[in-house]
């Protein structure tokens, strides 16, 4: 099992209500794009220069794994990396276990990569990752010829790839960009066409980056609105420069904090605004938040904008289930925002939250309860009874090794009547190591230890 910082002693943190937040919030590179830049760089011929790579633990794990598989991966300076690959099909069987730490994305995308190579590799991760379901990706990869020793569906497991993956057409059973991406990555070395059908659109960074590296994909939307993504195997990827835009899933924390803390006004420069990722912004605007996108532009194949956020009152809304894929990682912080709204917010169709870094539905519910917020869970829906500006706070929240639970409830503490403690802030290192620094720079009061 992985031996990263989170296996050592816990580090409780407490957020206190304080002054208005103000200034610019520099947000690190997008986690999804950072993983893909390292992976596709290793599968491409020649050099890939990456600027703005997220240097969180999840991404550093992927960087180490790509080097174990034979790619040359070099850090040139802060956020600046160079990857030299030998082409899809040319990765080598690794010595030792591939350790993904806390990262489901790293593990699942690499299962696709290994499935497309005639090599075997052992996958492992931390206690949280060992609990997460891998069958959703291993089963479709098995139809392409990959197999797992003993049929395991949880880490640790040993996966044998296929020398020549069988081209398949696969309809996603769950709306998961990780499963889609794994299939496409395995399909790169197939002799035929791999097609993934997604009834609900999920984040499309793999498709965009494959195109950026010179691959041709055919993407069609059928009459039911499902996307059919087809990739012919054997195409040569060419290394290309990647500028990683700011991660909207990390920006979500200062963004919601600025909405909730009275008098706040912050700007988030160059936030990625890919529509498969902006469900939170759409929802907050529906709730009445003052969020303005300025200077919308393209940055290396992804749309970005400078985002101005001002504090203001929120009203509860009904969030439709089909918006879930575009804000799947943002529900914990949306639940915090909903606690401060007037009226009820119903978030529909949250079944996927149960299989994230923690059971996020249960962790959010427990966090709300600990801080005096009334809620109900009906089937897969979370219903939060907003309390206006008067959220009691004062609770201690169990984070269950989940970075987004930690950051979400620290945001709650910045606006609640009493401070909010999270039992452990170390996992924040996986996705947003500078979280506390960025929040303090805006004026937030976050302290070590319990209240
Ligand atoms: C990710 C996809 C999402 C998301 C995760 C990152 C990706 O997971 O929750 O944080 O980079 O492809 P699913 O594909 O399982 O929904």
Short mmCIF file of N, CA and C in Angstrom, two decimals, residues 1-8 99-104 124-134 154-156 356-359 400-402 426-427 430:
data_model
loop_
_atom_site.label_atom_id
_atom_site.label_comp_id
_atom_site.label_asym_id
_atom_site.label_seq_id
_atom_site.Cartn_x
_atom_site.Cartn_y
_atom_site.Cartn_z
N UNK A 1 0.84 -1.20 0.00
CA UNK A 1 0.00 0.00 0.00
C UNK A 1 0.87 1.25 0.00
N UNK A 2 0.36 2.31 -0.57
CA UNK A 2 1.16 3.51 -0.72
C UNK A 2 1.51 4.15 0.62
N UNK A 3 2.68 4.76 0.66
CA UNK A 3 3.19 5.31 1.92
C UNK A 3 3.39 6.81 1.77
N UNK A 4 2.34 7.51 1.36
CA UNK A 4 2.45 8.95 1.19
C UNK A 4 2.07 9.63 2.50
N UNK A 5 2.08 10.99 2.49
CA UNK A 5 1.90 11.77 3.72
C UNK A 5 0.68 11.34 4.53
N UNK A 6 -0.38 10.89 3.82
CA UNK A 6 -1.62 10.62 4.54
C UNK A 6 -1.57 9.36 5.39
N UNK A 7 -0.48 8.57 5.29
CA UNK A 7 -0.38 7.41 6.17
C UNK A 7 0.21 7.80 7.53
N UNK A 8 0.69 9.05 7.66
CA UNK A 8 1.25 9.50 8.92
C UNK A 8 0.13 10.09 9.79
N UNK A 99 2.08 2.37 -8.03
CA UNK A 99 1.39 2.88 -6.84
C UNK A 99 0.68 4.20 -7.19
N UNK A 100 -0.65 4.18 -7.17
CA UNK A 100 -1.43 5.35 -7.56
C UNK A 100 -1.87 6.20 -6.38
N UNK A 101 -1.43 5.85 -5.18
CA UNK A 101 -1.81 6.66 -4.01
C UNK A 101 -3.32 6.72 -3.87
N UNK A 102 -3.87 7.94 -3.92
CA UNK A 102 -5.31 8.17 -3.72
C UNK A 102 -6.09 8.30 -5.04
N UNK A 103 -5.37 8.12 -6.16
CA UNK A 103 -5.93 8.57 -7.44
C UNK A 103 -6.67 7.52 -8.27
N UNK A 104 -7.99 7.61 -8.28
CA UNK A 104 -8.81 6.74 -9.12
C UNK A 104 -8.59 7.02 -10.59
N UNK A 124 -1.67 -0.69 -7.34
CA UNK A 124 -2.05 -0.56 -5.92
C UNK A 124 -2.25 0.91 -5.58
N UNK A 125 -2.76 1.14 -4.38
CA UNK A 125 -3.00 2.51 -3.95
C UNK A 125 -3.25 2.54 -2.46
N UNK A 126 -3.72 3.68 -1.96
CA UNK A 126 -3.91 3.82 -0.52
C UNK A 126 -5.22 3.15 -0.06
N UNK A 127 -5.53 3.28 1.22
CA UNK A 127 -6.69 2.57 1.77
C UNK A 127 -7.99 3.01 1.09
N UNK A 128 -8.08 4.29 0.71
CA UNK A 128 -9.28 4.79 0.03
C UNK A 128 -9.39 4.17 -1.37
N UNK A 129 -8.30 4.18 -2.12
CA UNK A 129 -8.34 3.65 -3.50
C UNK A 129 -8.59 2.14 -3.50
N UNK A 130 -8.10 1.46 -2.47
CA UNK A 130 -8.31 0.01 -2.39
C UNK A 130 -9.79 -0.37 -2.22
N UNK A 131 -10.59 0.63 -1.80
CA UNK A 131 -12.03 0.34 -1.60
C UNK A 131 -12.84 0.61 -2.86
N UNK A 132 -12.24 1.28 -3.87
CA UNK A 132 -13.05 1.77 -4.98
C UNK A 132 -13.24 0.73 -6.08
N UNK A 133 -14.40 0.77 -6.76
CA UNK A 133 -14.70 -0.27 -7.75
C UNK A 133 -13.88 -0.13 -9.02
N UNK A 134 -13.22 -1.20 -9.42
CA UNK A 134 -12.43 -1.19 -10.65
C UNK A 134 -13.08 -2.04 -11.75
N UNK A 154 -10.79 -5.12 -7.12
CA UNK A 154 -10.31 -4.06 -6.23
C UNK A 154 -8.79 -4.13 -6.20
N UNK A 155 -8.12 -3.02 -5.91
CA UNK A 155 -6.67 -3.02 -5.76
C UNK A 155 -6.30 -3.72 -4.45
N UNK A 156 -5.13 -4.34 -4.33
CA UNK A 156 -4.14 -4.52 -5.40
C UNK A 156 -4.56 -5.61 -6.39
N UNK A 356 -16.67 7.71 -4.87
CA UNK A 356 -15.53 8.62 -5.08
C UNK A 356 -14.45 8.34 -4.03
N UNK A 357 -13.57 9.32 -3.77
CA UNK A 357 -12.47 9.09 -2.83
C UNK A 357 -13.00 8.63 -1.48
N UNK A 358 -14.25 9.02 -1.17
CA UNK A 358 -14.98 8.43 -0.05
C UNK A 358 -16.41 8.24 -0.54
N UNK A 359 -17.28 7.67 0.30
CA UNK A 359 -18.72 7.72 -0.01
C UNK A 359 -19.13 9.16 0.28
N UNK A 400 -12.62 11.10 5.87
CA UNK A 400 -12.48 9.78 5.23
C UNK A 400 -11.47 9.80 4.09
N UNK A 401 -10.33 10.41 4.30
CA UNK A 401 -9.25 10.48 3.29
C UNK A 401 -9.72 11.14 2.00
N UNK A 402 -10.63 12.11 2.10
CA UNK A 402 -11.18 12.72 0.89
C UNK A 402 -10.89 14.23 0.90
N UNK A 426 -4.59 16.58 5.42
CA UNK A 426 -3.43 16.16 4.60
C UNK A 426 -3.80 15.78 3.18
N UNK A 427 -5.00 15.22 2.99
CA UNK A 427 -5.35 14.76 1.65
C UNK A 427 -5.50 15.90 0.65
N UNK A 430 -3.42 16.03 -2.44
CA UNK A 430 -3.61 15.22 -3.66
C UNK A 430 -4.01 16.09 -4.84
#
